[in-house]
Tab-separated table of C-alpha atoms and ligand atoms in Angstrom:
chain	number	residue	atom	x	y	z
A	1	MET	CA	30.415	79.650	-52.601
A	2	SER	CA	33.863	78.193	-52.190
A	3	ASP	CA	35.667	77.331	-55.364
A	4	THR	CA	38.131	74.924	-53.762
A	5	VAL	CA	37.881	71.536	-55.327
A	6	GLN	CA	36.617	68.937	-52.925
A	7	PRO	CA	38.236	65.526	-53.274
A	8	ALA	CA	35.768	63.188	-54.876
A	9	LYS	CA	34.071	61.078	-52.239
A	10	ARG	CA	34.622	57.415	-52.758
A	11	PRO	CA	31.188	55.864	-53.218
A	12	ALA	CA	30.171	53.763	-50.222
A	13	ARG	CA	30.813	50.104	-50.902
A	14	LYS	CA	27.590	48.418	-51.825
A	15	THR	CA	26.678	45.893	-49.167
A	16	TRP	CA	25.191	43.457	-51.640
A	17	ASN	CA	25.983	42.619	-55.204
A	18	TYR	CA	22.595	41.001	-55.573
A	19	THR	CA	19.463	40.792	-53.459
A	20	PRO	CA	16.074	39.281	-54.127
A	21	ALA	CA	13.210	41.795	-54.365
A	22	LEU	CA	13.241	43.878	-51.182
A	23	PRO	CA	11.804	43.977	-48.625
A	24	ILE	CA	11.884	40.224	-48.193
A	25	ARG	CA	8.791	38.987	-46.417
A	26	LEU	CA	7.997	36.387	-43.809
A	27	ALA	CA	5.509	33.660	-44.662
A	28	PRO	CA	1.923	34.769	-43.917
A	29	TYR	CA	1.133	31.581	-41.927
A	30	TRP	CA	1.283	33.352	-38.573
A	31	ASP	CA	-0.376	36.635	-39.456
A	32	TRP	CA	-3.243	37.807	-37.319
A	33	PRO	CA	-6.014	37.960	-38.431
A	34	LEU	CA	-5.324	34.691	-40.226
A	35	ARG	CA	-4.774	34.830	-43.986
A	36	PRO	CA	-5.721	31.311	-45.032
A	37	LEU	CA	-5.722	31.873	-48.793
A	38	GLU	CA	-2.359	33.621	-48.896
A	39	SER	CA	-0.942	30.984	-46.569
A	40	VAL	CA	-2.017	28.108	-48.783
A	41	PHE	CA	-0.697	29.911	-51.841
A	42	TYR	CA	2.629	30.622	-50.106
A	43	LEU	CA	2.928	27.029	-48.933
A	44	LEU	CA	2.344	25.748	-52.454
A	45	LYS	CA	4.968	28.166	-53.726
A	46	SER	CA	7.457	26.841	-51.183
A	47	TRP	CA	7.173	23.477	-52.957
A	48	ASN	CA	8.391	25.000	-56.194
A	49	PRO	CA	9.841	22.084	-58.170
A	50	VAL	CA	12.958	24.054	-59.090
A	51	ALA	CA	13.869	24.896	-55.510
A	52	MET	CA	15.542	22.919	-52.770
A	53	ARG	CA	12.525	21.726	-50.790
A	54	PHE	CA	11.118	19.623	-53.564
A	55	VAL	CA	14.539	18.303	-54.510
A	56	MET	CA	15.229	17.278	-50.916
A	57	LEU	CA	11.998	15.305	-50.880
A	58	LEU	CA	12.885	13.554	-54.142
A	59	ALA	CA	16.365	12.881	-52.762
A	60	ALA	CA	14.813	11.413	-49.595
A	61	ILE	CA	12.576	9.093	-51.614
A	62	ALA	CA	15.414	7.975	-53.903
A	63	THR	CA	17.750	7.504	-50.946
A	64	TRP	CA	15.212	5.361	-49.144
A	65	LEU	CA	14.482	3.239	-52.225
A	66	TRP	CA	18.025	2.660	-53.407
A	67	PHE	CA	20.641	3.907	-50.974
A	68	THR	CA	19.573	2.870	-47.474
A	69	PRO	CA	20.384	-0.471	-45.855
A	70	ASP	CA	17.475	-2.785	-45.223
A	71	ILE	CA	15.997	-1.891	-41.842
A	72	GLU	CA	16.156	-5.558	-40.774
A	73	ARG	CA	19.952	-5.353	-40.939
A	74	ALA	CA	19.910	-2.492	-38.464
A	75	LYS	CA	18.621	-4.717	-35.646
A	76	THR	CA	22.130	-4.985	-34.330
A	77	VAL	CA	24.794	-2.338	-34.645
A	78	ALA	CA	27.385	-3.534	-37.132
A	79	PHE	CA	30.124	-1.886	-39.125
A	80	GLY	CA	28.700	-2.901	-42.539
A	81	TRP	CA	25.386	-1.044	-42.637
A	82	VAL	CA	26.646	1.896	-40.563
A	83	PHE	CA	29.526	2.343	-43.002
A	84	GLU	CA	27.120	2.210	-45.962
A	85	VAL	CA	25.099	5.054	-44.436
A	86	TRP	CA	28.275	7.021	-43.697
A	87	LEU	CA	29.601	6.550	-47.222
A	88	ARG	CA	26.330	7.601	-48.836
A	89	ASN	CA	26.170	10.719	-46.628
A	90	PHE	CA	29.803	11.459	-47.418
A	91	LEU	CA	29.012	11.303	-51.141
A	92	ILE	CA	25.940	13.526	-50.727
A	93	LEU	CA	27.845	16.136	-48.715
A	94	THR	CA	30.835	16.127	-51.037
A	95	GLY	CA	28.613	16.163	-54.106
A	96	VAL	CA	26.402	19.022	-52.923
A	97	ALA	CA	28.851	21.285	-51.062
A	98	GLY	CA	31.868	20.362	-53.217
A	99	GLY	CA	29.880	20.494	-56.442
A	100	LEU	CA	28.432	23.922	-55.643
A	101	HIS	CA	31.823	25.178	-54.515
A	102	LEU	CA	33.483	24.135	-57.768
A	103	PHE	CA	30.622	25.426	-59.897
A	104	LEU	CA	30.171	28.779	-58.164
A	105	LEU	CA	33.476	29.721	-56.604
A	106	ARG	CA	36.283	27.738	-58.180
A	107	PHE	CA	35.329	27.681	-61.852
A	108	ARG	CA	32.896	30.599	-61.464
A	109	LEU	CA	30.603	29.179	-64.100
A	110	GLN	CA	28.048	31.930	-63.587
A	111	GLY	CA	30.457	34.728	-62.700
A	112	ASP	CA	28.885	36.959	-60.056
A	113	ASP	CA	25.333	36.537	-61.268
A	114	TYR	CA	22.957	36.161	-58.321
A	115	ARG	CA	25.883	36.395	-55.899
A	116	TYR	CA	24.969	38.199	-52.671
A	117	ASP	CA	28.403	39.269	-51.429
A	118	LEU	CA	31.401	39.688	-53.695
A	119	ARG	CA	34.069	39.163	-51.050
A	120	PRO	CA	36.069	36.024	-51.754
A	121	MET	CA	36.466	33.164	-49.299
A	122	ALA	CA	39.175	34.220	-46.814
A	123	ARG	CA	42.764	33.044	-47.124
A	124	GLY	CA	45.532	33.701	-44.634
A	125	ALA	CA	43.018	34.698	-41.946
A	126	LYS	CA	44.026	33.390	-38.526
A	127	VAL	CA	40.465	32.953	-37.305
A	128	PHE	CA	40.007	29.979	-39.609
A	129	SER	CA	41.501	26.545	-39.030
A	130	PHE	CA	44.384	26.093	-41.502
A	131	LYS	CA	44.121	29.890	-42.011
A	132	ASN	CA	41.862	29.174	-44.933
A	133	GLN	CA	38.098	29.590	-44.903
A	134	VAL	CA	37.383	26.827	-47.421
A	135	TYR	CA	39.654	24.232	-45.755
A	136	ASP	CA	38.279	25.186	-42.342
A	137	ASN	CA	34.708	24.876	-43.606
A	138	MET	CA	35.383	21.525	-45.277
A	139	PHE	CA	37.027	20.096	-42.176
A	140	TRP	CA	34.204	21.068	-39.809
A	141	SER	CA	31.579	19.937	-42.319
A	142	PHE	CA	33.160	16.485	-42.294
A	143	VAL	CA	32.950	16.518	-38.498
A	144	ALA	CA	29.237	17.338	-38.824
A	145	LEU	CA	28.918	14.389	-41.213
A	146	GLN	CA	29.771	12.008	-38.350
A	147	PHE	CA	26.853	13.293	-36.267
A	148	TRP	CA	24.509	13.276	-39.249
A	149	THR	CA	25.339	9.575	-39.672
A	150	PHE	CA	25.000	8.977	-35.931
A	151	TRP	CA	21.452	10.358	-35.693
A	152	GLU	CA	20.382	8.545	-38.825
A	153	CYS	CA	21.772	5.183	-37.696
A	154	LEU	CA	20.166	5.662	-34.286
A	155	MET	CA	16.795	5.961	-36.030
A	156	TRP	CA	17.292	2.843	-38.201
A	157	TRP	CA	18.438	0.852	-35.178
A	158	SER	CA	15.379	2.037	-33.253
A	159	TYR	CA	12.932	1.245	-36.065
A	160	ALA	CA	14.455	-2.213	-36.480
A	161	ASN	CA	13.977	-2.902	-32.775
A	162	GLY	CA	10.513	-1.358	-32.492
A	163	TRP	CA	11.596	1.455	-30.154
A	164	ALA	CA	10.160	4.008	-32.566
A	165	THR	CA	6.919	3.521	-34.484
A	166	MET	CA	7.120	3.189	-38.236
A	167	ILE	CA	4.149	3.868	-40.517
A	168	THR	CA	3.592	2.997	-44.170
A	169	PHE	CA	2.019	5.041	-46.951
A	170	ASP	CA	-0.561	2.322	-47.655
A	171	ARG	CA	-1.936	2.289	-44.131
A	172	ASN	CA	-1.583	5.968	-43.246
A	173	PRO	CA	-1.607	7.960	-46.499
A	174	VAL	CA	-3.070	11.133	-44.974
A	175	TRP	CA	-0.611	11.301	-42.082
A	176	PHE	CA	2.218	10.358	-44.426
A	177	VAL	CA	1.543	13.382	-46.665
A	178	ALA	CA	0.699	15.740	-43.780
A	179	LEU	CA	4.009	14.940	-42.133
A	180	ILE	CA	5.901	15.836	-45.307
A	181	VAL	CA	4.281	19.281	-45.201
A	182	LEU	CA	4.954	19.667	-41.461
A	183	ILE	CA	8.604	18.609	-41.477
A	184	PRO	CA	10.025	21.866	-42.903
A	185	ILE	CA	8.062	23.780	-40.252
A	186	TRP	CA	9.379	21.494	-37.507
A	187	ALA	CA	12.937	21.878	-38.840
A	188	GLY	CA	12.508	25.667	-38.695
A	189	PHE	CA	11.039	25.476	-35.178
A	190	HIS	CA	13.973	23.472	-33.830
A	191	PHE	CA	16.468	25.576	-35.735
A	192	TYR	CA	15.150	28.855	-34.354
A	193	TRP	CA	15.193	27.894	-30.661
A	194	PHE	CA	18.455	26.000	-30.786
A	195	HIS	CA	20.115	28.780	-32.765
A	196	ARG	CA	18.646	31.518	-30.549
A	197	LEU	CA	20.043	29.753	-27.490
A	198	LEU	CA	23.462	29.574	-29.143
A	199	HIS	CA	23.468	33.362	-29.351
A	200	VAL	CA	23.329	33.692	-25.560
A	201	GLY	CA	26.448	34.483	-23.500
A	202	ARG	CA	29.186	31.871	-23.353
A	203	LEU	CA	27.334	29.548	-25.698
A	204	TYR	CA	27.936	32.128	-28.366
A	205	THR	CA	31.596	32.792	-27.617
A	206	TRP	CA	32.517	29.162	-27.013
A	207	VAL	CA	30.386	27.444	-29.597
A	208	HIS	CA	28.401	29.400	-32.139
A	209	ALA	CA	31.106	32.009	-32.870
A	210	TRP	CA	32.815	29.286	-34.916
A	211	HIS	CA	29.994	29.306	-37.449
A	212	HIS	CA	29.932	33.116	-37.453
A	213	LYS	CA	33.558	33.365	-38.514
A	214	ASN	CA	31.874	33.112	-41.905
A	215	ILE	CA	30.570	36.636	-42.458
A	216	ASN	CA	30.411	35.846	-46.119
A	217	THR	CA	29.431	32.249	-46.709
A	218	GLY	CA	30.081	29.578	-49.303
A	219	PRO	CA	28.615	26.099	-49.782
A	220	TRP	CA	31.035	24.523	-47.312
A	221	SER	CA	30.101	27.062	-44.613
A	222	GLY	CA	26.661	25.575	-44.002
A	223	LEU	CA	27.841	22.769	-41.740
A	224	ALA	CA	31.069	24.442	-40.611
A	225	MET	CA	30.501	24.796	-36.904
A	226	HIS	CA	31.732	23.792	-33.462
A	227	PRO	CA	31.142	20.060	-32.885
A	228	VAL	CA	28.729	20.822	-30.033
A	229	GLU	CA	26.589	22.738	-32.511
A	230	SER	CA	26.799	20.160	-35.282
A	231	PHE	CA	25.959	17.404	-32.782
A	232	PHE	CA	22.697	19.047	-31.715
A	233	LEU	CA	21.836	20.473	-35.132
A	234	MET	CA	20.177	17.221	-36.168
A	235	PHE	CA	18.770	16.426	-32.729
A	236	ASP	CA	15.394	17.399	-34.222
A	237	THR	CA	15.302	13.878	-35.712
A	238	MET	CA	14.486	12.612	-32.215
A	239	ILE	CA	10.914	13.844	-32.770
A	240	PHE	CA	10.405	10.502	-34.502
A	241	PHE	CA	10.524	8.754	-31.155
A	242	LEU	CA	7.319	10.638	-30.368
A	243	VAL	CA	5.755	10.922	-33.802
A	244	PRO	CA	5.108	7.800	-35.907
A	245	ALA	CA	6.779	8.254	-39.275
A	246	HIS	CA	8.349	6.545	-42.262
A	247	PRO	CA	12.103	6.484	-43.027
A	248	ILE	CA	11.424	8.864	-45.943
A	249	HIS	CA	10.396	11.464	-43.337
A	250	VAL	CA	13.560	10.831	-41.349
A	251	LEU	CA	15.716	11.308	-44.437
A	252	PHE	CA	13.742	14.368	-45.515
A	253	LEU	CA	14.315	16.016	-42.132
A	254	LEU	CA	18.015	15.080	-42.061
A	255	PHE	CA	18.441	16.483	-45.561
A	256	HIS	CA	17.185	19.862	-44.345
A	257	HIS	CA	20.559	20.078	-42.636
A	258	GLY	CA	22.804	17.767	-44.654
A	259	ILE	CA	21.745	19.238	-48.004
A	260	GLY	CA	19.856	22.347	-46.857
A	261	ALA	CA	22.764	23.921	-44.957
A	262	PRO	CA	25.314	23.768	-47.804
A	263	THR	CA	22.780	25.074	-50.329
A	264	SER	CA	21.357	27.823	-48.113
A	265	HIS	CA	24.886	29.097	-47.398
A	266	ALA	CA	25.933	28.928	-51.062
A	267	GLY	CA	25.992	32.730	-51.215
A	268	PHE	CA	24.106	32.737	-54.517
A	269	GLU	CA	20.349	33.087	-54.845
A	270	ARG	CA	20.138	30.934	-57.968
A	271	LEU	CA	22.163	28.654	-60.141
A	272	LYS	CA	22.503	29.401	-63.813
A	273	VAL	CA	23.072	26.312	-65.863
A	274	GLY	CA	24.170	26.767	-69.460
A	275	GLY	CA	23.771	30.526	-68.989
A	276	ARG	CA	20.092	30.168	-68.114
A	277	ASP	CA	18.380	30.841	-64.806
A	278	SER	CA	17.525	27.566	-63.303
A	279	PHE	CA	17.607	26.631	-59.717
A	280	GLU	CA	16.910	28.464	-56.447
A	281	VAL	CA	19.567	27.629	-53.874
A	282	GLY	CA	20.555	30.521	-51.601
A	283	ASP	CA	18.798	31.968	-48.587
A	284	PHE	CA	19.058	35.729	-48.334
A	285	PHE	CA	17.177	35.636	-45.028
A	286	HIS	CA	20.042	33.685	-43.426
A	287	GLN	CA	22.713	35.590	-45.375
A	288	LEU	CA	21.478	38.686	-43.505
A	289	HIS	CA	21.988	36.829	-40.228
A	290	HIS	CA	25.632	36.159	-41.109
A	291	LYS	CA	26.165	39.792	-41.999
A	292	PHE	CA	24.308	41.477	-39.109
A	293	PHE	CA	24.187	38.730	-36.404
A	294	ASP	CA	21.356	40.111	-34.301
A	295	CYS	CA	18.527	39.398	-36.719
A	296	ASN	CA	16.848	36.572	-38.643
A	297	TYR	CA	17.594	33.768	-36.199
A	298	GLY	CA	14.976	31.464	-37.671
A	299	THR	CA	13.649	30.926	-41.146
A	300	TRP	CA	11.203	32.894	-43.270
A	301	GLU	CA	8.569	30.328	-42.329
A	302	THR	CA	8.848	30.669	-38.566
A	303	PRO	CA	7.119	33.514	-36.744
A	304	TRP	CA	9.520	34.442	-33.951
A	305	ASP	CA	11.755	36.901	-35.734
A	306	GLY	CA	8.583	38.816	-36.580
A	307	TRP	CA	7.137	38.538	-33.072
A	308	PHE	CA	10.371	39.382	-31.239
A	309	ARG	CA	11.210	42.188	-33.646
A	310	THR	CA	14.440	40.660	-34.890
A	311	PHE	CA	13.301	40.380	-38.485
A	312	HIS	CA	15.563	42.146	-40.983
A	313	ASP	CA	13.858	42.602	-44.344
A	314	GLY	CA	17.088	43.335	-46.232
A	315	THR	CA	16.413	47.058	-46.784
A	316	PRO	CA	18.761	49.887	-45.648
A	317	GLU	CA	16.080	50.771	-43.048
A	318	GLY	CA	16.478	47.217	-41.749
A	319	ASP	CA	20.270	47.708	-41.518
A	320	ALA	CA	19.709	50.899	-39.508
A	321	GLU	CA	17.261	49.155	-37.176
A	322	VAL	CA	19.731	46.371	-36.358
A	323	LYS	CA	22.512	48.899	-35.726
A	324	GLN	CA	20.206	50.947	-33.506
A	325	ARG	CA	19.272	47.873	-31.473
A	326	ARG	CA	22.932	47.014	-31.022
A	327	MET	CA	23.671	50.546	-29.785
A	328	GLN	CA	20.844	50.298	-27.242
A	329	LEU	CA	22.278	47.029	-25.940
A	330	TRP	CA	25.680	48.629	-25.470
A	331	THR	CA	24.368	51.713	-23.721
A	332	LYS	CA	22.141	49.770	-21.311
B	1	LIG	ZN1	23.896	32.667	-35.534
B	2	LIG	ZN1	24.612	29.974	-41.031
C-alpha cells in the first residue's frame, strides 16, 4: 500500500440543488394497456388549486369578465381596444415574470429553497443581448408580448365578424367544460411538434438557439426567444377557427404561454410565501431540456418523449442515457 498522501478529490459539483422526487414520471394517459383510473386521478391532480393550471383558468375567467374589450368593439380594427389588450397583457407579463424575478432572484425571499440550479443569471456574457441574461430575457419577452397581443386581437376581430364560431356556457355546457380539460393537452401537442421542429438543423442554429442560451432559466427566460419562435409559439390559438369556443378558452390557451412560460422557467419548483410552502410554479421536466437539450421536448402530459425515447426522468441514469445518445449521433 502506498503511503503517499493523495490530494483530496474535489467533490463533483451537484447538478441540481433541488429536484422533485425522482424519477419524474410521464402522465399515464397514453400507457398501453390503458390505465383509465390512474389517468383520471392524474388529470384531477393536474388541476391542483395551488398550481398554475387552475390559476390560469381563474385568470382567464377574470380577464374575460373584467379586462377584455367588448367583442362588439372589435368589429373594426382600432387603436383603442387593441391598446387595451396590449396594456393588460403588458401588465400580466410584467406582474408575473417581473414579480417572480423580484421575489425569487432579486430579493431572494425564499433563499435557495426549491431552486433547481444555483447558478446565477449571467452577467457580462457576450451571448446575451446587452451582455446580461436578465435584460436580454426581458427585451425578448416584450417582443413576444407583441405577438401574444396580435393573436389575441385576431381572435376578437374574428369573433366580432363571425369568422370564427363562438359558443356560450348556457347553450353548450358540456363542450364548454370538455374544452377546458382538452386545452392543456392541445397546448402540449402544439408545443411538442413546433419545438421538435425547431431543434432540426438551421432552424435550431438560426432560431431556437436564442432560447437555449438560457441553460439555467429565470422567470424572464420563458418568453425570451427569437421573434420567429415567439411569433409561432401562440399560433396554436388558430385552432379556434376550426373548433367552436368561448373567449375564456382563447384566453386560457394564450395564458399557457403568456403566464405558463414565465412560471415554468422560474427555476424554482415552488414558491414559499411567509416561509411556508405554497405554490407550485416550476417545471423540472422542461428544466432538464434546458440543461441537456436532447430530451423532454414536450410536456409531461404528451406521449412523444416516451414513445421516441427522448424522455429524461431526472436521474443520473437519465443523464448517462442522454450523453450516450449524443455520442452515437456524433460517431454516426
Ligand atoms: Zn429546445
Ligand atoms: Zn424553455
